[in-house]
Amino acid sequence: MKAKHQRLVLALLALGAILGASALAMSALKDQAAFFYAPADVKGKPLPLDRHVRLGGMVERGSIRRADDGVSIRFVVTDGQATVPVAFKGVTPDLFKEGSGVVAEGKFQPDGSFVADNILAKHDERYMPPQAAGNMHETKTLAK
Amino acid sequence: MPALHALANPARFLRIARPLTPILFWIGVALVLFGCWAGLTLTPPDAVQKESARILYIHVPSAWLGMGGWSGLAIACLSYLIWRHPLASVAARAIAPAGATFAALCLLTGSIWGRPTWGTWWEWDGRLTSMLLLFFVYIAWIALDRADAERSGDGRVPALFGVAGSALLPIVHYSVIWWNTLHQGESVVTGKIHISLLWPLFFTLAGFTLFFAGVVLMRMRAILASQKVEARLRRMAAA
């Protein structure tokens, strides 16, 4: 075997080992790398009460209640398996609405609810024109 | 492989690279300009994100080239380690700043996009953090390569670092699939973008890629020329 071929085999083995190691590290870090808790993650488990955490999922349809003061809202986060009621006071992003994704930052309460001090909207990976989505949003483009 | 080895001859490489550079560069610029214009005027707004989704025509190619740049750099480093051909390390040196620029552009456009849609400029989620890390790794590679050249090293240390750095590529790519993140999942490869919004992206993707290739060839020629000047000066000093 020529030295060149030996280096080729060694380098490819090393590359495979590096990529394999990063895949293993990723699956091992799955819980630590998670950006948010889903409602099912905390169901039936001790709540992380003392820490500032994020709760993510979908805003349950028909669950948003706006208080009379105009800035306080309550809604329910669901992931299809469990739900968590959330209370928040402040301005929500435009994309925050029922049936779409949300990430709430705040603290769990002893009663299992969640008090948020910040709301992020999480949108999905689909992009389509308003007609295809079936809503009657005006379809003008920037040109017109 | 024999064709690649033939190209590894600097004189032959230059004969092909010289006419190819402006062709790649200008076709790339033209495609990008057309793609951006089409993305701003010919496509409907997204149903959910409205007009802000149009930044994807820049954001997606930037992410692709930020990661594609490191793939190219890692392949160049790997072939330098195996075949010890100096042109491979010239290629890696030429790619690094271009890839870093596109990684930065990806982070920047993503941040501008995140503010109106997610409601934040920046969050430490898996995708954003791993992409920022890739940008830092580019910067570290450039610093290491310069330090190695300054101490007249043989380029093996930056080459090893270039190969090792590719560990980040699967992390950036699979972060949105294997971890829960604020960033949404894959859109382009999974076909989740309606064709009426998708088609200008092909123009900007192809355009930025050709532009990138043109810039890399330009930089490779510049590096080869400066090496030639250095060698000539050294000969003159010796004479």
Tab-separated table of C-alpha atoms in Angstrom:
chain	number	residue	atom	x	y	z
A	1	MET	CA	0.000	0.000	0.000
A	2	LYS	CA	1.395	3.339	-1.003
A	3	ALA	CA	1.625	6.088	1.597
A	4	LYS	CA	-0.885	8.088	-0.429
A	5	HIS	CA	-3.471	5.333	-0.221
A	6	GLN	CA	-2.809	4.842	3.451
A	7	ARG	CA	-3.477	8.536	4.049
A	8	LEU	CA	-6.654	8.334	1.953
A	9	VAL	CA	-8.036	5.472	4.037
A	10	LEU	CA	-6.978	7.112	7.311
A	11	ALA	CA	-8.448	10.496	6.385
A	12	LEU	CA	-11.768	9.008	5.265
A	13	LEU	CA	-11.965	6.926	8.457
A	14	ALA	CA	-11.258	10.062	10.490
A	15	LEU	CA	-13.954	11.997	8.622
A	16	GLY	CA	-16.457	9.185	9.215
A	17	ALA	CA	-15.548	9.104	12.897
A	18	ILE	CA	-15.990	12.886	13.197
A	19	LEU	CA	-19.417	12.873	11.542
A	20	GLY	CA	-20.475	9.830	13.566
A	21	ALA	CA	-19.325	11.482	16.791
A	22	SER	CA	-21.326	14.605	16.028
A	23	ALA	CA	-24.448	12.521	15.287
A	24	LEU	CA	-24.018	10.649	18.587
A	25	ALA	CA	-23.456	13.891	20.471
A	26	MET	CA	-26.617	15.325	18.934
A	27	SER	CA	-28.822	12.456	19.987
A	28	ALA	CA	-27.257	12.447	23.470
A	29	LEU	CA	-27.862	16.180	23.831
A	30	LYS	CA	-31.470	15.951	22.673
A	31	ASP	CA	-32.895	16.942	26.055
A	32	GLN	CA	-30.327	19.606	26.908
A	33	ALA	CA	-30.439	21.160	23.457
A	34	ALA	CA	-34.225	21.446	23.446
A	35	PHE	CA	-35.257	25.071	23.143
A	36	PHE	CA	-38.497	24.581	25.050
A	37	TYR	CA	-40.557	22.144	27.111
A	38	ALA	CA	-43.589	20.696	25.344
A	39	PRO	CA	-46.668	20.167	27.554
A	40	ALA	CA	-46.154	16.382	27.309
A	41	ASP	CA	-42.572	16.782	28.600
A	42	VAL	CA	-43.789	18.082	31.973
A	43	LYS	CA	-46.974	16.014	32.267
A	44	GLY	CA	-46.860	13.844	35.366
A	45	LYS	CA	-43.316	14.946	36.189
A	46	PRO	CA	-42.076	17.366	38.849
A	47	LEU	CA	-42.334	20.865	37.402
A	48	PRO	CA	-39.138	22.961	37.118
A	49	LEU	CA	-40.651	25.650	39.357
A	50	ASP	CA	-37.516	27.483	40.407
A	51	ARG	CA	-36.156	28.129	36.934
A	52	HIS	CA	-36.973	30.471	34.093
A	53	VAL	CA	-37.957	28.120	31.241
A	54	ARG	CA	-39.678	28.084	27.875
A	55	LEU	CA	-42.892	26.278	27.046
A	56	GLY	CA	-43.675	25.532	23.405
A	57	GLY	CA	-46.531	24.072	21.397
A	58	MET	CA	-49.649	25.135	19.575
A	59	VAL	CA	-52.134	27.715	20.818
A	60	GLU	CA	-55.301	25.672	21.313
A	61	ARG	CA	-58.138	26.832	19.076
A	62	GLY	CA	-60.730	28.894	20.894
A	63	SER	CA	-58.558	29.240	23.989
A	64	ILE	CA	-57.352	32.850	23.785
A	65	ARG	CA	-59.127	35.065	26.345
A	66	ARG	CA	-58.298	38.747	26.392
A	67	ALA	CA	-58.846	40.643	29.626
A	68	ASP	CA	-60.551	44.048	29.707
A	69	ASP	CA	-57.286	45.873	30.390
A	70	GLY	CA	-56.288	45.097	26.769
A	71	VAL	CA	-52.841	43.677	27.560
A	72	SER	CA	-53.530	40.605	29.717
A	73	ILE	CA	-54.312	37.369	27.920
A	74	ARG	CA	-54.820	33.750	28.828
A	75	PHE	CA	-54.521	30.847	26.451
A	76	VAL	CA	-53.812	27.127	26.413
A	77	VAL	CA	-50.689	25.538	24.922
A	78	THR	CA	-51.155	22.037	23.536
A	79	ASP	CA	-48.974	19.451	21.835
A	80	GLY	CA	-51.790	17.016	21.146
A	81	GLN	CA	-51.013	14.933	24.228
A	82	ALA	CA	-51.158	17.415	27.078
A	83	THR	CA	-52.150	21.024	27.686
A	84	VAL	CA	-50.861	23.832	29.891
A	85	PRO	CA	-52.793	27.044	30.621
A	86	VAL	CA	-50.684	30.188	30.186
A	87	ALA	CA	-51.147	33.728	31.469
A	88	PHE	CA	-49.317	36.650	29.884
A	89	LYS	CA	-49.348	40.425	30.129
A	90	GLY	CA	-47.815	42.379	27.259
A	91	VAL	CA	-47.562	42.682	23.501
A	92	THR	CA	-47.719	39.496	21.428
A	93	PRO	CA	-46.064	39.101	17.997
A	94	ASP	CA	-48.297	39.419	14.906
A	95	LEU	CA	-48.034	35.717	14.164
A	96	PHE	CA	-49.344	34.753	17.592
A	97	LYS	CA	-52.793	33.301	16.958
A	98	GLU	CA	-54.983	30.313	17.676
A	99	GLY	CA	-53.926	27.120	15.926
A	100	SER	CA	-50.345	28.270	15.305
A	101	GLY	CA	-47.053	27.696	17.109
A	102	VAL	CA	-45.941	29.585	20.196
A	103	VAL	CA	-42.991	29.631	22.579
A	104	ALA	CA	-43.721	31.214	25.971
A	105	GLU	CA	-40.859	32.287	28.247
A	106	GLY	CA	-41.561	32.359	31.971
A	107	LYS	CA	-42.152	30.129	34.998
A	108	PHE	CA	-44.346	27.184	35.850
A	109	GLN	CA	-46.659	27.699	38.830
A	110	PRO	CA	-47.240	25.082	41.545
A	111	ASP	CA	-50.775	24.511	40.204
A	112	GLY	CA	-49.390	23.391	36.820
A	113	SER	CA	-50.119	26.605	34.943
A	114	PHE	CA	-47.492	28.847	33.362
A	115	VAL	CA	-46.922	32.583	33.743
A	116	ALA	CA	-45.118	34.036	30.736
A	117	ASP	CA	-43.103	37.236	30.602
A	118	ASN	CA	-42.405	36.976	26.881
A	119	ILE	CA	-44.192	35.398	23.936
A	120	LEU	CA	-42.486	34.260	20.715
A	121	ALA	CA	-44.371	33.067	17.656
A	122	LYS	CA	-43.165	29.858	16.033
A	123	HIS	CA	-44.303	29.415	12.450
A	124	ASP	CA	-44.151	26.201	10.467
A	125	GLU	CA	-42.079	25.382	7.394
A	126	ARG	CA	-44.891	25.818	4.871
A	127	TYR	CA	-45.024	28.831	2.597
A	128	MET	CA	-47.968	29.442	0.279
A	129	PRO	CA	-49.887	32.264	-1.327
A	130	PRO	CA	-53.002	33.490	0.546
A	131	GLN	CA	-55.351	31.941	-2.060
A	132	ALA	CA	-53.812	28.493	-1.538
A	133	ALA	CA	-54.177	28.874	2.222
A	134	GLY	CA	-57.852	29.556	1.665
A	135	ASN	CA	-57.973	32.960	3.307
A	136	MET	CA	-59.103	36.123	1.608
A	137	HIS	CA	-56.083	38.221	2.472
A	138	GLU	CA	-55.373	40.884	-0.101
A	139	THR	CA	-52.979	39.418	-2.649
A	140	LYS	CA	-51.308	42.533	-3.990
A	141	THR	CA	-47.535	42.333	-4.328
A	142	LEU	CA	-45.088	45.119	-3.614
A	143	ALA	CA	-45.028	46.049	-7.290
A	144	LYS	CA	-48.674	47.058	-7.568
B	1	MET	CA	-10.189	11.468	-10.337
B	2	PRO	CA	-7.566	11.691	-13.106
B	3	ALA	CA	-9.341	14.819	-14.385
B	4	LEU	CA	-9.127	16.371	-10.913
B	5	HIS	CA	-5.448	15.535	-10.676
B	6	ALA	CA	-4.825	17.123	-14.072
B	7	LEU	CA	-6.529	20.300	-12.783
B	8	ALA	CA	-4.243	20.278	-9.770
B	9	ASN	CA	-1.453	21.524	-12.028
B	10	PRO	CA	-1.427	25.300	-11.276
B	11	ALA	CA	-0.577	26.325	-14.851
B	12	ARG	CA	-3.393	24.239	-16.285
B	13	PHE	CA	-5.712	25.423	-13.512
B	14	LEU	CA	-4.960	29.057	-14.346
B	15	ARG	CA	-5.582	28.502	-18.061
B	16	ILE	CA	-9.113	27.333	-17.252
B	17	ALA	CA	-9.787	29.614	-14.271
B	18	ARG	CA	-8.876	32.860	-16.050
B	19	PRO	CA	-11.713	32.816	-18.627
B	20	LEU	CA	-14.109	31.034	-16.264
B	21	THR	CA	-13.935	33.665	-13.485
B	22	PRO	CA	-15.847	36.511	-15.173
B	23	ILE	CA	-18.358	34.093	-16.728
B	24	LEU	CA	-19.311	32.575	-13.345
B	25	PHE	CA	-19.214	35.941	-11.610
B	26	TRP	CA	-21.419	37.893	-14.008
B	27	ILE	CA	-23.935	35.121	-14.752
B	28	GLY	CA	-24.222	34.735	-10.975
B	29	VAL	CA	-24.820	38.460	-10.447
B	30	ALA	CA	-27.436	38.514	-13.229
B	31	LEU	CA	-29.311	35.516	-11.814
B	32	VAL	CA	-29.273	36.994	-8.303
B	33	LEU	CA	-30.593	40.348	-9.523
B	34	PHE	CA	-33.351	38.696	-11.533
B	35	GLY	CA	-34.245	36.333	-8.673
B	36	CYS	CA	-34.455	39.196	-6.153
B	37	TRP	CA	-36.543	41.312	-8.510
B	38	ALA	CA	-38.871	38.391	-9.220
B	39	GLY	CA	-39.091	37.574	-5.508
B	40	LEU	CA	-40.097	41.155	-4.720
B	41	THR	CA	-42.532	41.779	-7.555
B	42	LEU	CA	-43.760	38.605	-9.270
B	43	THR	CA	-44.614	36.358	-6.334
B	44	PRO	CA	-47.598	36.582	-3.979
B	45	PRO	CA	-46.937	37.262	-0.269
B	46	ASP	CA	-46.903	34.305	2.110
B	47	ALA	CA	-50.292	33.554	3.653
B	48	VAL	CA	-49.012	33.704	7.238
B	49	GLN	CA	-45.889	35.873	7.239
B	50	LYS	CA	-47.042	38.226	4.479
B	51	GLU	CA	-44.306	40.300	2.820
B	52	SER	CA	-41.548	39.504	5.331
B	53	ALA	CA	-41.156	35.954	3.953
B	54	ARG	CA	-39.566	37.445	0.816
B	55	ILE	CA	-36.229	37.651	2.636
B	56	LEU	CA	-35.957	33.886	2.131
B	57	TYR	CA	-34.670	34.538	-1.401
B	58	ILE	CA	-31.477	35.866	0.253
B	59	HIS	CA	-31.557	33.964	3.541
B	60	VAL	CA	-31.758	30.440	2.072
B	61	PRO	CA	-28.874	30.857	-0.441
B	62	SER	CA	-26.760	32.431	2.343
B	63	ALA	CA	-27.352	29.440	4.604
B	64	TRP	CA	-26.646	27.050	1.718
B	65	LEU	CA	-23.354	28.764	0.869
B	66	GLY	CA	-22.342	29.198	4.506
B	67	MET	CA	-22.591	25.411	4.871
B	68	GLY	CA	-21.581	24.567	1.294
B	69	GLY	CA	-18.510	26.769	1.738
B	70	TRP	CA	-17.360	24.736	4.710
B	71	SER	CA	-18.051	21.485	2.798
B	72	GLY	CA	-15.796	22.769	0.008
B	73	LEU	CA	-13.162	23.896	2.489
B	74	ALA	CA	-13.243	20.515	4.265
B	75	ILE	CA	-12.921	18.626	0.967
B	76	ALA	CA	-9.981	20.834	-0.014
B	77	CYS	CA	-8.352	20.244	3.383
B	78	LEU	CA	-8.960	16.504	3.131
B	79	SER	CA	-7.380	16.291	-0.320
B	80	TYR	CA	-4.463	18.396	0.907
B	81	LEU	CA	-3.893	15.909	3.724
B	82	ILE	CA	-4.085	12.944	1.341
B	83	TRP	CA	-2.351	14.150	-1.821
B	84	ARG	CA	-0.339	17.055	-0.328
B	85	HIS	CA	-1.170	19.196	-3.314
B	86	PRO	CA	-0.544	22.904	-2.667
B	87	LEU	CA	-3.479	23.935	-4.884
B	88	ALA	CA	-5.856	22.273	-2.403
B	89	SER	CA	-4.675	24.507	0.439
B	90	VAL	CA	-4.922	27.520	-1.885
B	91	ALA	CA	-8.555	26.530	-2.543
B	92	ALA	CA	-9.306	26.219	1.190
B	93	ARG	CA	-7.703	29.629	1.825
B	94	ALA	CA	-9.775	31.126	-1.007
B	95	ILE	CA	-13.065	29.658	0.220
B	96	ALA	CA	-12.793	30.602	3.914
B	97	PRO	CA	-13.599	34.350	3.839
B	98	ALA	CA	-16.316	33.869	1.202
B	99	GLY	CA	-17.993	31.138	3.268
B	100	ALA	CA	-17.674	33.222	6.443
B	101	THR	CA	-19.311	36.178	4.674
B	102	PHE	CA	-22.305	34.097	3.617
B	103	ALA	CA	-22.609	32.559	7.097
B	104	ALA	CA	-22.676	36.107	8.486
B	105	LEU	CA	-25.244	37.152	5.866
B	106	CYS	CA	-27.371	34.157	6.874
B	107	LEU	CA	-27.251	35.190	10.554
B	108	LEU	CA	-27.978	38.818	9.675
B	109	THR	CA	-30.951	38.154	7.373
B	110	GLY	CA	-32.254	35.570	9.829
B	111	SER	CA	-32.139	38.122	12.625
B	112	ILE	CA	-33.948	40.737	10.520
B	113	TRP	CA	-36.545	38.108	9.600
B	114	GLY	CA	-36.940	36.838	13.170
B	115	ARG	CA	-37.918	40.229	14.596
B	116	PRO	CA	-41.266	40.603	12.741
B	117	THR	CA	-42.180	36.901	12.592
B	118	TRP	CA	-40.990	35.351	15.872
B	119	GLY	CA	-40.849	38.582	17.836
B	120	THR	CA	-37.129	38.424	18.623
B	121	TRP	CA	-33.826	39.393	17.017
B	122	TRP	CA	-31.985	36.483	18.532
B	123	GLU	CA	-32.656	33.351	20.576
B	124	TRP	CA	-30.211	30.654	21.652
B	125	ASP	CA	-31.985	27.817	19.892
B	126	GLY	CA	-30.201	24.856	18.271
B	127	ARG	CA	-30.218	26.145	14.681
B	128	LEU	CA	-29.227	29.736	15.435
B	129	THR	CA	-26.520	28.762	17.906
B	130	SER	CA	-24.952	26.103	15.660
B	131	MET	CA	-24.911	28.511	12.703
B	132	LEU	CA	-23.222	31.192	14.860
B	133	LEU	CA	-20.703	28.540	15.901
B	134	LEU	CA	-20.013	27.735	12.238
B	135	PHE	CA	-19.309	31.441	11.624
B	136	PHE	CA	-16.857	31.506	14.559
B	137	VAL	CA	-15.199	28.321	13.283
B	138	TYR	CA	-14.614	30.036	9.910
B	139	ILE	CA	-12.969	32.976	11.705
B	140	ALA	CA	-10.875	30.578	13.801
B	141	TRP	CA	-9.783	28.690	10.681
B	142	ILE	CA	-8.694	31.919	8.982
B	143	ALA	CA	-6.697	32.953	12.075
B	144	LEU	CA	-5.106	29.512	12.361
B	145	ASP	CA	-4.227	29.412	8.667
B	146	ARG	CA	-2.568	32.847	8.855
B	147	ALA	CA	-0.649	31.902	11.980
B	148	ASP	CA	0.501	28.702	10.296
B	149	ALA	CA	1.619	30.558	7.165
B	150	GLU	CA	3.418	33.203	9.227
B	151	ARG	CA	5.456	30.557	11.016
B	152	SER	CA	6.016	28.887	7.624
B	153	GLY	CA	4.194	25.732	8.644
B	154	ASP	CA	3.308	23.104	6.082
B	155	GLY	CA	-0.441	23.778	6.330
B	156	ARG	CA	-1.235	20.461	7.944
B	157	VAL	CA	-2.659	21.964	11.143
B	158	PRO	CA	-5.277	24.174	9.424
B	159	ALA	CA	-6.079	21.250	7.111
B	160	LEU	CA	-6.787	18.998	10.102
B	161	PHE	CA	-8.906	21.721	11.683
B	162	GLY	CA	-10.801	22.141	8.398
B	163	VAL	CA	-11.703	18.449	8.348
B	164	ALA	CA	-12.604	18.382	12.053
B	165	GLY	CA	-14.823	21.430	11.650
B	166	SER	CA	-17.149	19.500	9.358
B	167	ALA	CA	-18.569	17.939	12.538
B	168	LEU	CA	-20.684	21.104	12.709
B	169	LEU	CA	-22.369	20.565	9.334
B	170	PRO	CA	-24.711	17.733	10.382
B	171	ILE	CA	-25.449	19.628	13.600
B	172	VAL	CA	-26.532	22.754	11.711
B	173	HIS	CA	-28.573	20.703	9.250
B	174	TYR	CA	-30.299	18.282	11.633
B	175	SER	CA	-30.732	20.710	14.540
B	176	VAL	CA	-34.267	21.584	13.413
B	177	ILE	CA	-35.158	17.923	12.808
B	178	TRP	CA	-33.699	16.197	15.878
B	179	TRP	CA	-34.077	18.970	18.438
B	180	ASN	CA	-37.031	21.171	19.185
B	181	THR	CA	-36.120	24.680	18.134
B	182	LEU	CA	-37.697	28.062	17.500
B	183	HIS	CA	-36.506	27.845	13.899
B	184	GLN	CA	-38.965	25.943	11.704
B	185	GLY	CA	-38.067	22.669	9.988
B	186	GLU	CA	-36.768	22.091	6.484
B	187	SER	CA	-38.841	23.775	3.777
B	188	VAL	CA	-36.942	23.584	0.526
B	189	VAL	CA	-35.861	19.926	0.368
B	190	THR	CA	-39.184	18.698	1.751
B	191	GLY	CA	-41.180	20.679	-0.823
B	192	LYS	CA	-43.163	22.711	1.709
B	193	ILE	CA	-42.941	25.926	-0.332
B	194	HIS	CA	-45.726	26.478	-2.856
B	195	ILE	CA	-44.301	26.641	-6.375
B	196	SER	CA	-45.644	30.189	-6.920
B	197	LEU	CA	-43.359	31.402	-4.094
B	198	LEU	CA	-40.559	28.944	-4.702
B	199	TRP	CA	-39.377	29.552	-8.251
B	200	PRO	CA	-37.367	32.796	-7.742
B	201	LEU	CA	-35.398	30.934	-5.070
B	202	PHE	CA	-33.893	28.698	-7.763
B	203	PHE	CA	-32.538	31.795	-9.511
B	204	THR	CA	-30.998	33.272	-6.362
B	205	LEU	CA	-29.674	29.857	-5.244
B	206	ALA	CA	-27.993	29.219	-8.604
B	207	GLY	CA	-26.921	32.852	-8.877
B	208	PHE	CA	-25.283	33.118	-5.449
B	209	THR	CA	-23.594	29.746	-6.015
B	210	LEU	CA	-22.058	30.830	-9.338
B	211	PHE	CA	-21.096	34.166	-7.766
B	212	PHE	CA	-19.447	32.267	-4.900
B	213	ALA	CA	-17.540	30.044	-7.351
B	214	GLY	CA	-16.430	33.123	-9.295
B	215	VAL	CA	-15.173	34.825	-6.118
B	216	VAL	CA	-13.311	31.677	-5.051
B	217	LEU	CA	-11.590	31.368	-8.454
B	218	MET	CA	-10.702	35.067	-8.306
B	219	ARG	CA	-9.182	34.649	-4.852
B	220	MET	CA	-7.315	31.478	-5.850
B	221	ARG	CA	-5.743	33.335	-8.781
B	222	ALA	CA	-4.797	36.220	-6.490
B	223	ILE	CA	-3.216	33.868	-3.943
B	224	LEU	CA	-1.272	32.022	-6.679
B	225	ALA	CA	-0.072	35.358	-8.098
B	226	SER	CA	1.097	36.607	-4.716
B	227	GLN	CA	2.918	33.319	-4.107
B	228	LYS	CA	4.656	33.781	-7.445
B	229	VAL	CA	5.693	37.332	-6.494
B	230	GLU	CA	7.026	36.102	-3.176
B	231	ALA	CA	9.028	33.341	-4.813
B	232	ARG	CA	10.459	35.767	-7.368
B	233	LEU	CA	11.441	38.267	-4.658
B	234	ARG	CA	13.124	35.496	-2.731
B	235	ARG	CA	15.085	34.430	-5.822
B	236	MET	CA	16.112	38.029	-6.487
B	237	ALA	CA	17.242	38.436	-2.893
B	238	ALA	CA	19.274	35.262	-3.153
B	239	ALA	CA	20.916	36.292	-6.427
